[in-house]
Short mmCIF file of C-alpha atoms and ligand atoms in Angstrom, two decimals:
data_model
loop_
_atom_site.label_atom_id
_atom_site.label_comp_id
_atom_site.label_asym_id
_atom_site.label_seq_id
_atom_site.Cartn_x
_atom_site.Cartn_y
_atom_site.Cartn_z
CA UNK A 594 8.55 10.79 13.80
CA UNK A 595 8.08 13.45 11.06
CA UNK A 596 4.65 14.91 10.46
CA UNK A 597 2.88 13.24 8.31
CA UNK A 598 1.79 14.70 5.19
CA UNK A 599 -1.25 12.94 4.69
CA UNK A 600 -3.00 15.86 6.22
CA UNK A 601 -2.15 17.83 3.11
CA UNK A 602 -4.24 15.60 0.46
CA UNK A 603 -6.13 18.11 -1.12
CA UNK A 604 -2.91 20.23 -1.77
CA UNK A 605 -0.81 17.14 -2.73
CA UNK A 606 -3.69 15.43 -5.14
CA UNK A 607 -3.87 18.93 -6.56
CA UNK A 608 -0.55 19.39 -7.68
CA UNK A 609 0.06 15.27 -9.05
CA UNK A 610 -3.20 15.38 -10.78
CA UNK A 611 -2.04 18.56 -12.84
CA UNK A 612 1.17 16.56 -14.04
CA UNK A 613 0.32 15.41 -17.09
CA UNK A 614 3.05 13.35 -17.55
CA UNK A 615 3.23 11.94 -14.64
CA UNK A 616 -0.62 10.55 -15.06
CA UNK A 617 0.56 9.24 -18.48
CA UNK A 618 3.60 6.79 -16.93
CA UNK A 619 1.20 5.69 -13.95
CA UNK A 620 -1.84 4.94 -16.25
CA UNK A 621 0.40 2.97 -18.82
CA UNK A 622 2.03 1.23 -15.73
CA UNK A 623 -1.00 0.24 -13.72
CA UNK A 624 -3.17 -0.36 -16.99
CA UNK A 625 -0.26 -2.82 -18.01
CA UNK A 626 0.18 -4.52 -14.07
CA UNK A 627 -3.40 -5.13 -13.88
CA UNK A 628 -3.79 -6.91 -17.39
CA UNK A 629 -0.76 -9.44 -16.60
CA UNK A 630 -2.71 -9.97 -13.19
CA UNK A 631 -6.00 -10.68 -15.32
CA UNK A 632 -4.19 -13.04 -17.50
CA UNK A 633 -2.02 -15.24 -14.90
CA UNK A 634 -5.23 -15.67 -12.80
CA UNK A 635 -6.91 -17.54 -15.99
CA UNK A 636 -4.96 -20.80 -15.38
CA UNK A 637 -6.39 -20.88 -11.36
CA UNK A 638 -8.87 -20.80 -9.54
CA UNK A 639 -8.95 -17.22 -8.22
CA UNK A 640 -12.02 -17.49 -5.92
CA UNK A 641 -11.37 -20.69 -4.43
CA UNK A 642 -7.46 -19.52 -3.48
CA UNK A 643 -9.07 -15.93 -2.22
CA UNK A 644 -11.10 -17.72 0.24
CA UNK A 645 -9.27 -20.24 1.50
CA UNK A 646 -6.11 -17.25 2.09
CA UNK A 647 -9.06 -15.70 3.61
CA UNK A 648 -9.75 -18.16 5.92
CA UNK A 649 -6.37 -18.53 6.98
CA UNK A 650 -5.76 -14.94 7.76
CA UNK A 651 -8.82 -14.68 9.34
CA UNK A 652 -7.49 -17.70 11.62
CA UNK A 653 -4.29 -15.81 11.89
CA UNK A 654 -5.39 -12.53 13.11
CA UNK A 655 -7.92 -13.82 15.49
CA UNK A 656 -5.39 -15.84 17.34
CA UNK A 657 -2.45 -13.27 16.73
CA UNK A 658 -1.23 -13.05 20.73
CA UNK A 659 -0.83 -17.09 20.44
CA UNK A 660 0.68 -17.26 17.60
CA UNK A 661 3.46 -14.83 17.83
CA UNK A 662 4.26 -16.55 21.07
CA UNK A 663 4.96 -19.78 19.02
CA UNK A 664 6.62 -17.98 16.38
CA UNK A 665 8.78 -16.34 19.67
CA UNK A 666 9.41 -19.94 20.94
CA UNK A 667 10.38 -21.34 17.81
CA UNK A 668 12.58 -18.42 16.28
CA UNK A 669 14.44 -18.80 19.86
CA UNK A 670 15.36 -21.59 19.45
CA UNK A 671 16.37 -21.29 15.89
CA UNK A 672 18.94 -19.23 17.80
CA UNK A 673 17.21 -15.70 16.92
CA UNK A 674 16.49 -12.81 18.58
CA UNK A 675 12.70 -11.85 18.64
CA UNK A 676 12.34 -7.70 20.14
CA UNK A 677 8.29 -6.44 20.10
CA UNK A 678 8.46 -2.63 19.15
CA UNK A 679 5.39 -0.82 20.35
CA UNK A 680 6.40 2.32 18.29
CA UNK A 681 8.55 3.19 15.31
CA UNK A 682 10.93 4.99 17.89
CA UNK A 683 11.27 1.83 19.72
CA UNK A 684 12.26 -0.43 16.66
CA UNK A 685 14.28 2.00 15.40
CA UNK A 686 16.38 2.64 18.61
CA UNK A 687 16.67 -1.21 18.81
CA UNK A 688 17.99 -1.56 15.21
CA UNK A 689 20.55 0.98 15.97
CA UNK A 690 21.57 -0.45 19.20
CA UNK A 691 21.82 -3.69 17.19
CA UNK A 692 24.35 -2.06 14.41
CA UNK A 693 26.55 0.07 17.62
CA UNK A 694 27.04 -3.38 19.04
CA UNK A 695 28.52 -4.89 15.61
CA UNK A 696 30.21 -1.78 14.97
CA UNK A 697 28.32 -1.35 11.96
CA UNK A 698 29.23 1.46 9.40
CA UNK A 699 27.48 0.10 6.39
CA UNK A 700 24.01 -1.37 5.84
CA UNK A 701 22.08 -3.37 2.46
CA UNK A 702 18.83 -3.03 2.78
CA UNK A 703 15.97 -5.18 0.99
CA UNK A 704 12.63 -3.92 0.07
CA UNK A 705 9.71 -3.14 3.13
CA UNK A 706 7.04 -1.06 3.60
CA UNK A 707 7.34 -1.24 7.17
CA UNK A 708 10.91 0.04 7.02
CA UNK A 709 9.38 3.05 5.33
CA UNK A 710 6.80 2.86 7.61
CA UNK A 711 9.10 3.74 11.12
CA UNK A 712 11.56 5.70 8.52
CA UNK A 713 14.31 3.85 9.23
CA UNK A 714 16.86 4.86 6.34
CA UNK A 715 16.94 8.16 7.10
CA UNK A 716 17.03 7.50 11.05
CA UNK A 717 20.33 5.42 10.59
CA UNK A 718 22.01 7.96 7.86
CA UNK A 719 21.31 10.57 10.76
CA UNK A 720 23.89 8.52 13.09
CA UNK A 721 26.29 8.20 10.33
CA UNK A 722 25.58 4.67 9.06
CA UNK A 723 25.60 4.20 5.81
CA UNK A 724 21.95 2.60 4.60
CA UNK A 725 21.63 1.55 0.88
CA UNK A 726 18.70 0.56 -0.99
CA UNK A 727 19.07 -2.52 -2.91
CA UNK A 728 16.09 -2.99 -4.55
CA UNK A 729 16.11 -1.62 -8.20
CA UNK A 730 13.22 0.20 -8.33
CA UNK A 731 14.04 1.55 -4.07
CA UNK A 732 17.75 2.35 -5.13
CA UNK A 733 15.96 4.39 -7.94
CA UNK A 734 14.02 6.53 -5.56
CA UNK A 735 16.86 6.66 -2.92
CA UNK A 736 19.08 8.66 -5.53
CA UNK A 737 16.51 10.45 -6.38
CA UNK A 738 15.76 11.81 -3.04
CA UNK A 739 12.17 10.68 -3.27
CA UNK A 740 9.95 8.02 -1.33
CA UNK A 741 8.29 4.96 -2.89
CA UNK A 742 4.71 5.82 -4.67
CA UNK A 743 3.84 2.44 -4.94
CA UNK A 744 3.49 -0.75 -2.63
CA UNK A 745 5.14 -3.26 -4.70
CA UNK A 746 6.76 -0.59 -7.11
CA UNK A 747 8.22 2.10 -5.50
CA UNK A 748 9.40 4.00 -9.31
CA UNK A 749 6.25 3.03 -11.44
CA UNK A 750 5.75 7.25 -11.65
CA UNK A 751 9.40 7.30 -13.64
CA UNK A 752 9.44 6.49 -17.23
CA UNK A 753 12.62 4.69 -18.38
CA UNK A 754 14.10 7.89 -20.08
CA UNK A 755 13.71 9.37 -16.37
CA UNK A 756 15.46 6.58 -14.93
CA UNK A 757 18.53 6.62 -17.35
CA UNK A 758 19.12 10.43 -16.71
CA UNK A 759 18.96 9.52 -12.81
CA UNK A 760 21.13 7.42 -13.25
CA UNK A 761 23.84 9.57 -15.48
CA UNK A 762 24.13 12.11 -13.10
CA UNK A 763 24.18 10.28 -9.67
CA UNK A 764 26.25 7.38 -10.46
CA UNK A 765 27.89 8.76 -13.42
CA UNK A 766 26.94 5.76 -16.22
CA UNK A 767 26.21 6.41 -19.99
CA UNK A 768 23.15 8.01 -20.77
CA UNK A 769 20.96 4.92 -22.47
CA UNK A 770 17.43 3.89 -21.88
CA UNK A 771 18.04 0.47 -22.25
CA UNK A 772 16.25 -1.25 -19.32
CA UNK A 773 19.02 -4.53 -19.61
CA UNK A 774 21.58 -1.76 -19.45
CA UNK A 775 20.66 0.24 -16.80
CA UNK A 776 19.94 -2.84 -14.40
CA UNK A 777 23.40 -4.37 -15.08
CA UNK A 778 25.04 -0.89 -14.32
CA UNK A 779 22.68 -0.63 -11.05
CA UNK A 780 23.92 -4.42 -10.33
CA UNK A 781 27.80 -3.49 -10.83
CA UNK A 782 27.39 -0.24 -8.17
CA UNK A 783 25.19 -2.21 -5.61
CA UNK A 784 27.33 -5.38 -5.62
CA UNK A 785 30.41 -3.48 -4.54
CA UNK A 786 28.10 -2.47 -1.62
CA UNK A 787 27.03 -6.39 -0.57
CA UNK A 788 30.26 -7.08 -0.43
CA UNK A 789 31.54 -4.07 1.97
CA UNK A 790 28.08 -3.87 4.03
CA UNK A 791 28.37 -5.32 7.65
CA UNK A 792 25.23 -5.90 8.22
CA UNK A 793 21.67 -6.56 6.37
CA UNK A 794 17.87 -5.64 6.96
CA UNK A 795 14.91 -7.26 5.26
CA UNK A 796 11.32 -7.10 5.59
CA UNK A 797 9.34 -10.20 5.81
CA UNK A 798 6.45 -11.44 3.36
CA UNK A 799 5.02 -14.15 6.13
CA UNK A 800 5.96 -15.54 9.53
CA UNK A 801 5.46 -18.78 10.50
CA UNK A 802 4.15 -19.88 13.98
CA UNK A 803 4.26 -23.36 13.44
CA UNK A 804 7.91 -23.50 13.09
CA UNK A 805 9.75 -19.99 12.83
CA UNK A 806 10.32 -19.33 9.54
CA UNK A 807 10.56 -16.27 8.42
CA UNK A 808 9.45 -16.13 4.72
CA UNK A 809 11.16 -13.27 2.19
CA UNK A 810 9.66 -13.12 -1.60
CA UNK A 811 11.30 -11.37 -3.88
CA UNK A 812 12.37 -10.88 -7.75
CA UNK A 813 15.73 -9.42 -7.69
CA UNK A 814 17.91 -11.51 -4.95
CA UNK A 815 19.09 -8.76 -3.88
CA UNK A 816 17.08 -9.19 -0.78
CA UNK A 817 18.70 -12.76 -0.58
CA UNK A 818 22.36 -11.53 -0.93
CA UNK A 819 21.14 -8.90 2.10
CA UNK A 820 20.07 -11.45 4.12
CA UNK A 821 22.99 -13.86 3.64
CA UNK A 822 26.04 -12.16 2.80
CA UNK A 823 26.21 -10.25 5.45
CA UNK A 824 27.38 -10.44 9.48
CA UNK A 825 23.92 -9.80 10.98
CA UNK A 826 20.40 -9.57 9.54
CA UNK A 827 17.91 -7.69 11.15
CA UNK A 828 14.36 -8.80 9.99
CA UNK A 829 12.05 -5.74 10.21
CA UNK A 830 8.19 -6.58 9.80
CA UNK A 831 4.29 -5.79 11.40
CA UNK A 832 2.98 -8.20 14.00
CA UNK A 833 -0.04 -9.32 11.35
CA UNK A 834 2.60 -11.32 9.17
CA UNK A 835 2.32 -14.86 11.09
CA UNK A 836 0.66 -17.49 9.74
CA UNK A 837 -0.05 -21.00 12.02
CA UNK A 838 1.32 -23.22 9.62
CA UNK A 839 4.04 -23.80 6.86
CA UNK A 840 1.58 -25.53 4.69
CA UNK A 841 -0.32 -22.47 4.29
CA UNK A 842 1.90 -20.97 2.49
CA UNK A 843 1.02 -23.38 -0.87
CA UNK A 844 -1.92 -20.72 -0.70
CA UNK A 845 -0.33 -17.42 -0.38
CA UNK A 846 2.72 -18.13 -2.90
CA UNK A 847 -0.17 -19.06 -5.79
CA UNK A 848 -2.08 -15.66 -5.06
CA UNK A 849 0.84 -13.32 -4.11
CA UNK A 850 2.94 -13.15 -7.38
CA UNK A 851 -0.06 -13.39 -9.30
CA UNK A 852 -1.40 -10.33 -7.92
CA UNK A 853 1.43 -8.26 -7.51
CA UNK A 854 3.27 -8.73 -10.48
CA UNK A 855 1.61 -11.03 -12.50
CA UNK A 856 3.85 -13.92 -12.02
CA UNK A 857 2.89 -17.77 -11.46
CA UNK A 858 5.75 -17.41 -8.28
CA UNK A 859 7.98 -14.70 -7.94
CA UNK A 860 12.24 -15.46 -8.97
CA UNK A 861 13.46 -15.69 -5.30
CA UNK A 862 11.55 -17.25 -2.25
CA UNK A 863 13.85 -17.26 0.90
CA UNK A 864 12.94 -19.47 3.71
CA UNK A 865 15.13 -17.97 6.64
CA UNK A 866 15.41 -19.93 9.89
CA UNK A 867 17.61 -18.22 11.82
CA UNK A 868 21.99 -17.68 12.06
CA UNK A 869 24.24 -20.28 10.27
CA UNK A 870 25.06 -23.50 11.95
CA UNK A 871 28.77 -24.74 12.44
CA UNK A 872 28.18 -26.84 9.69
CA UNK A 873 27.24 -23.83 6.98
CA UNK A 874 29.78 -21.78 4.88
CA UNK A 875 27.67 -18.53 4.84
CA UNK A 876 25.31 -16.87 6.34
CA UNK A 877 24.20 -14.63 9.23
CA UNK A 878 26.51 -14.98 12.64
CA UNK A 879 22.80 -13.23 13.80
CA UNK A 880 19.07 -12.99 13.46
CA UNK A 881 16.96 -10.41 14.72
CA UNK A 882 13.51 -10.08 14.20
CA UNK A 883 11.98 -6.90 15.01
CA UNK A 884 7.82 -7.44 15.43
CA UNK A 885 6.43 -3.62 15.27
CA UNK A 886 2.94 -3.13 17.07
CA UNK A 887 2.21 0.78 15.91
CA UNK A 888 -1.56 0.75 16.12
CA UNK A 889 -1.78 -2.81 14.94
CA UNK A 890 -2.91 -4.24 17.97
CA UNK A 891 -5.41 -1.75 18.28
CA UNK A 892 -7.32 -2.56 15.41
CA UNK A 893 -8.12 -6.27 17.09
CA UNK A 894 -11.84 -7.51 17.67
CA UNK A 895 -12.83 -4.07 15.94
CA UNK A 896 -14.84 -3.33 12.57
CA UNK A 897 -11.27 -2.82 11.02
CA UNK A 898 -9.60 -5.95 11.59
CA UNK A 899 -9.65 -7.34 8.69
CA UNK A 900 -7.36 -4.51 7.09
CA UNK A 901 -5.13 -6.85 8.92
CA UNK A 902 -5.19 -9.19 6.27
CA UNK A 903 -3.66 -7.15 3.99
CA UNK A 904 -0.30 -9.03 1.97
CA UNK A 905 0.61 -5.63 0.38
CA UNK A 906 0.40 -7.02 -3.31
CA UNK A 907 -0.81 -3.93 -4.81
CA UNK A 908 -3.52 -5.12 -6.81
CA UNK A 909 -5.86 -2.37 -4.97
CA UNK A 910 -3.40 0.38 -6.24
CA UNK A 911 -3.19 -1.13 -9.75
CA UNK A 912 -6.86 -0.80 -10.47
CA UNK A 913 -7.61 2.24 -8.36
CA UNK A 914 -9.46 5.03 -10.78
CA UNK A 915 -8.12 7.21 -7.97
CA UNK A 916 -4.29 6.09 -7.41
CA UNK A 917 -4.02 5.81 -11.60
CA UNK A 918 -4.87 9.57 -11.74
CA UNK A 919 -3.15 11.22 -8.94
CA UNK A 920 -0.26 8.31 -7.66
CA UNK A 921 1.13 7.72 -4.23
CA UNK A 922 3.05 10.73 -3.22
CA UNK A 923 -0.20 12.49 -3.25
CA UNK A 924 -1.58 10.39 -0.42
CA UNK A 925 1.68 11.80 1.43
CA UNK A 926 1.72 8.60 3.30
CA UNK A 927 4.27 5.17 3.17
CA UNK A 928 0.95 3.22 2.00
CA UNK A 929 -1.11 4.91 -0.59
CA UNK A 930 -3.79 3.75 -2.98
CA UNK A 931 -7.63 2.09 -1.16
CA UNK A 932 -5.70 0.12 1.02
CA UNK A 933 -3.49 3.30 2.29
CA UNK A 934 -6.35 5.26 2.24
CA UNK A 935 -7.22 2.77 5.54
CA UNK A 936 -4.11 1.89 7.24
CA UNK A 937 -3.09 5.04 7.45
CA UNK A 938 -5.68 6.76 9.78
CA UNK A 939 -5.60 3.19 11.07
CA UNK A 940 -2.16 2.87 12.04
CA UNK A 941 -1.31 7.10 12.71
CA UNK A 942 -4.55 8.22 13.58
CA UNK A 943 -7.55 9.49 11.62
CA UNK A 944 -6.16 13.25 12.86
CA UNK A 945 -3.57 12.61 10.75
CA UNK A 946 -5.30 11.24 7.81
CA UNK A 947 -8.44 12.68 7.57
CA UNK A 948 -9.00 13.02 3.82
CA UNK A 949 -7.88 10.13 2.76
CA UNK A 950 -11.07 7.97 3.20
CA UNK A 951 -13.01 10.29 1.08
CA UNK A 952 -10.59 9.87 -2.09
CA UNK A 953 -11.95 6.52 -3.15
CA UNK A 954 -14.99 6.46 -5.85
CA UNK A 955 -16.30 3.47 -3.88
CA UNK A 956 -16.31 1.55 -7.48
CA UNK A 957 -15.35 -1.37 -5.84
CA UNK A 958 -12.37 -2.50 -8.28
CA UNK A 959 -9.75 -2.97 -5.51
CA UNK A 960 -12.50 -5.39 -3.13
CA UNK A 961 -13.02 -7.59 -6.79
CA UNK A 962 -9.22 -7.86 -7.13
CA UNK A 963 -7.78 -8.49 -3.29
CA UNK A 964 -6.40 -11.91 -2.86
CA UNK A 965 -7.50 -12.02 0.98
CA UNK A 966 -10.75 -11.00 0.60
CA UNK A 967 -10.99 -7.48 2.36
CA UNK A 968 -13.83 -5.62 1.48
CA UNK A 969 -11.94 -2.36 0.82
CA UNK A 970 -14.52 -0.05 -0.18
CA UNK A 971 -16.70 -1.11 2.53
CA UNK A 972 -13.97 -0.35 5.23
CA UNK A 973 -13.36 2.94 3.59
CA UNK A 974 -17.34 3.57 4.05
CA UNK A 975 -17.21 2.74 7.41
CA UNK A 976 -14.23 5.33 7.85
CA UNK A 977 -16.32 8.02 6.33
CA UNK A 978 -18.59 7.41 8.76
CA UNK A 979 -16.71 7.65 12.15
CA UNK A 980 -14.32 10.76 10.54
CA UNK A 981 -17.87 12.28 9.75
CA UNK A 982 -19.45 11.14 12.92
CA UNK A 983 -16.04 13.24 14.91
CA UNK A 984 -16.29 16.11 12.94
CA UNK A 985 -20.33 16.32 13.07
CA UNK A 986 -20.07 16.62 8.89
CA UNK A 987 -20.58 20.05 8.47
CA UNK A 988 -21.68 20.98 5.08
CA UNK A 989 -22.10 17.59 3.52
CA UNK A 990 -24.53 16.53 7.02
CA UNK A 991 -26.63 19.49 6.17
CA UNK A 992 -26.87 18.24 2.13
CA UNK A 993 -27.43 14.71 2.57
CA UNK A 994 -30.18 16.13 5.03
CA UNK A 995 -32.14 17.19 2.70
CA UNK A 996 -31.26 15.54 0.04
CA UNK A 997 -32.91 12.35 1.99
CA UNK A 998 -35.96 14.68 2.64
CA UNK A 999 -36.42 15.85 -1.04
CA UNK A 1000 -36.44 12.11 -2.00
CA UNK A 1001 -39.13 10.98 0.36
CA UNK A 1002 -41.71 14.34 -0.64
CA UNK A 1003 -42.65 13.96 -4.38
CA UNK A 1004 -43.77 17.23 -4.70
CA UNK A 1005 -41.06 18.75 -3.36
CA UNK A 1006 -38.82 16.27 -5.51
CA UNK A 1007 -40.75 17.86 -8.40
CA UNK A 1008 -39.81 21.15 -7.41
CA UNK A 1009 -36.31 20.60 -6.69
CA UNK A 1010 -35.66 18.95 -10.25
CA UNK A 1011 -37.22 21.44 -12.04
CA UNK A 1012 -35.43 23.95 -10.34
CA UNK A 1013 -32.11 21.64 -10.82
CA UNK A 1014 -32.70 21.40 -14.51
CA UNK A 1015 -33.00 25.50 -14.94
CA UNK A 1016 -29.75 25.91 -12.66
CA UNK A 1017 -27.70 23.30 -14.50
CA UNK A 1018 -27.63 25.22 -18.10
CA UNK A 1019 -26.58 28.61 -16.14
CA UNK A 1020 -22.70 29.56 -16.03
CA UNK A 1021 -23.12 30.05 -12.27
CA UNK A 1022 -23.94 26.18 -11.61
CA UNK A 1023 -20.34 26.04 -12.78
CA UNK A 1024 -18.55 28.46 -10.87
CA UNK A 1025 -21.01 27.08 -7.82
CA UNK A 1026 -18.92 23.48 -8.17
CA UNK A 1027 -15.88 24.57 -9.34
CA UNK A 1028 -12.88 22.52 -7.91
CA UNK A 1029 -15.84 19.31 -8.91
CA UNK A 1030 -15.73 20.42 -12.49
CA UNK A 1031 -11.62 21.34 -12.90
CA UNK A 1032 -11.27 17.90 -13.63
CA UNK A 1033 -14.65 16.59 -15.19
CA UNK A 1034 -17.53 17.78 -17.19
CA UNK A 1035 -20.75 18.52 -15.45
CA UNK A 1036 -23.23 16.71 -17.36
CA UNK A 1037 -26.24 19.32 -19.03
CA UNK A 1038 -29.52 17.78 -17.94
CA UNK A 1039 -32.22 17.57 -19.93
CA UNK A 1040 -34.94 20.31 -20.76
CA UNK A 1041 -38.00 18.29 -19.35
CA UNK A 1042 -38.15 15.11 -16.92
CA UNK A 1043 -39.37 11.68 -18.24
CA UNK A 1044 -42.42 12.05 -15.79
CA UNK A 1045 -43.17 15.75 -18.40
CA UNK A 1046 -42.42 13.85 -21.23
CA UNK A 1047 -44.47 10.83 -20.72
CA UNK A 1048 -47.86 13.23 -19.72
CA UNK A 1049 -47.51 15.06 -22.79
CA UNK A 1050 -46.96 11.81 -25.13
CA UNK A 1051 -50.04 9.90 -23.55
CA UNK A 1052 -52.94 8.73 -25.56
CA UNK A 1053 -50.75 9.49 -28.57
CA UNK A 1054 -50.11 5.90 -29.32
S1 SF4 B 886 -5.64 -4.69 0.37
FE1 SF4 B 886 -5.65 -6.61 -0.79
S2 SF4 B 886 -5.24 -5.94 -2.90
FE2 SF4 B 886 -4.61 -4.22 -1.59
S3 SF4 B 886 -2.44 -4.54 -1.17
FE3 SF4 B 886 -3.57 -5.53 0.49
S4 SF4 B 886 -3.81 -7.67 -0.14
FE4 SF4 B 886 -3.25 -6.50 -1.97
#
């Protein structure tokens, strides 16, 4: 695995946030994603569905060993393959191993974040197998040499006019901003490639214990024509995607459109079971499902678990003061936004992550908007305080210090704001928080406290 660049946040936010442009495309984007979510959560009841999908995942990841064994059991004998990858390196060598065996030379790919997650593409390219995107907005980013920014829309930081001048000089089309134009060109170069590729991966949206189904959502069928109209399919997805039972789903297909994209159900829903019978047309010759571990297991019977929930909708990003300002390539991680700001130190290691707790405003939008329930912005707290507790909190230790003692003294409270309200109208109190104040204005207190004004207005009627 690469390093990761999480551990450069403060350089990374530093240069996003000074892209003007770039904050205008995300804030129209986000500001637009999280009104259709408002709206198409009018017609249902939000809190009821929240809590019973909490319920279930809460069922799921508490009895995770058992039910992957089912799902094993079942897939098997839906005639798939089931491999458990500890590591990214382990997946990835098994994938590979997978395509040698087929003689693969050419690969579709459907959306997944855990794809991106063990880096995958760029693994296979490096042994000379072809690996294309298929997803509109992923094919988008794959031409441009870039990584996804966003969970559920990996291009939301291009405007249109970007995307159309991509799109002219890497696959040579006319240069129009039409959005109908430029998807039917994108459709005309991928579909040459669905019919040449060998073999297909996808992620997976759920996994079913119950009966080994492995359950694909999508808007695009593209990940449809990767997982069908191809020689073998490789399903690539985290251990914390089974479910116990197929009815559950009733739950999770109401609340994941809805908060992802704002949709009642998303276009496609594929239902996979495993290779085609002797009695289909089309379809798979094989299945493989690839289960990856990489810190997941860890995180069982601890205060995090319930980051385990997570259905990567991207609700949290959408309303995220935080992600709308400085986007995900500044988090320098696969998963950015609140909910990447936890599974990242989760999954890699807080050494690897160690800012990205702290670059949350604790507001509390993404908790009010998840659709299982995860109190985001109290796991984030909780972070802070173990990353704090390693590094013995230096500086901010020493403030909150006496900040707690200053509270708890009046007189020295007195003191303190007085002095505070001299301080605050000098140009040094500036310069004292710059980096605080690049981006904000530092409010001018006033003259005299309420406690001075009060005295001097007493008796006066
Ligand atoms: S944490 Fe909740 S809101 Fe954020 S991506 Fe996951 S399920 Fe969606």
């Amino acid at each position: 695995m690469t390093e990761l660049k999480s551990r450069n946040f403060k350089r990374l936010y530093k240069k996003e946030i000074a892209d003007q442009k770039l904050r205008a495309n995300l804030k129209k984007a986000t500001i637009q994603a999280s009104d259709k979510r408002n709206d198409s959560f009018a017609e249902v009841d939000f809190n009821f569905l929240r809590n019973e999908a909490k319920k279930i995942k809460q069922e799921s990841v508490s009895h995770l060993n058992d039910l992957l064994s089912q799902f094993e059991d079942r897939a098997h004998k839906n005639n798939c393959t089931v491999f458990y990858a500890e590591s990214p390196e382990k997946a990835n060598a098994y994938i590979l191993e997978v395509a040698r065996k087929n003689a693969v030379k050419k690969i579709v790919k459907s959306k997944s974040m855990v794809t991106e997650e063990i880096q995958l593409v760029p693994f296979l390219e490096k042994y000379g197998i072809e690996t294309v995107e298929t997803d509109l907005g992923e094919y988008i980013i794959q031409l441009a040499g870039e990584t996804p920014s966003h969970i559920t829309a990996p291009a939301i930081h291009k405007s249109r006019t970007e995307i159309a001048q991509l799109l002219h000089d890497k696959i040579g089309i006319e240069l129009n901003d039409d959005p109908a134009f430029l998807t039917g060109e994108a459709r005309k170069a991928l579909r040459e490639k669905f019919l040449s590729a060998e073999m297909g991966i996808s992620g997976a949206n759920f996994l079913v214990a119950e009966n080994g189904t492995v359950v694909v959502v999508e808007n695009e069928g593209n990940a449809r024509l990767s997982t069908s109209a191809v020689k073998v399919h490789v399903v690539v997805t985290g251990i914390e995607k089974v479910i116990p039972r197929f009815s559950d789903l009733r739950i999770f297909m109401r609340l994941l459109g809805r908060s992802a994209t704002g949709q009642k159900l998303t276009s496609y829903v594929s239902l996979i079971r495993g290779p085609r019978t002797d009695k289909e047309k089309d379809g798979p010759e094989e299945v493989h499902i690839v289960l990856l571990d990489n810190g997941r297991s860890r995180l069982l019977g601890s205060e995090h678990q319930e980051v385990l929930h997570c259905i990567r909708c991207g609700a949290c990003l959408n309303v995220c003061p935080v992600y709308r300002n400085i986007g995900g390539h500044a988090y320098g991680s696969v998963y950015p936004g609140p909910i990447g700001s936890l599974v990242t130190p989760l999954f890699f290691g807080p050494e690897n992550a160690p800012e990205l707790p702290f670059a949350s405003s604790l507001c509390g939008n993404c908790t009010e908007v998840c659709p299982v329930g995860i109190s985001i912005h109290h796991q984030l707290l909780a972070m802070r305080q173990e990353i704090k507790s390693e590094t013995k909190g230096g500086l901010e230790k020493f403030v909150f210090k006496n900040f707690r003692k200053t509270m708890l003294r009046p007189q020295r409270y007195r003191l303190f704001s007085r002095l505070a309200r001299i301080f605050s109208s000098t140009p040094i109190a500036r310069k004292a928080i710059k980096g605080w104040t690049d981006y904000r204005d530092l409010p001018q207190l006033p003259s005299r406290s309420f406690r001075e004004i009060y005295k001097s207005n007493k008796g006066k009627g």
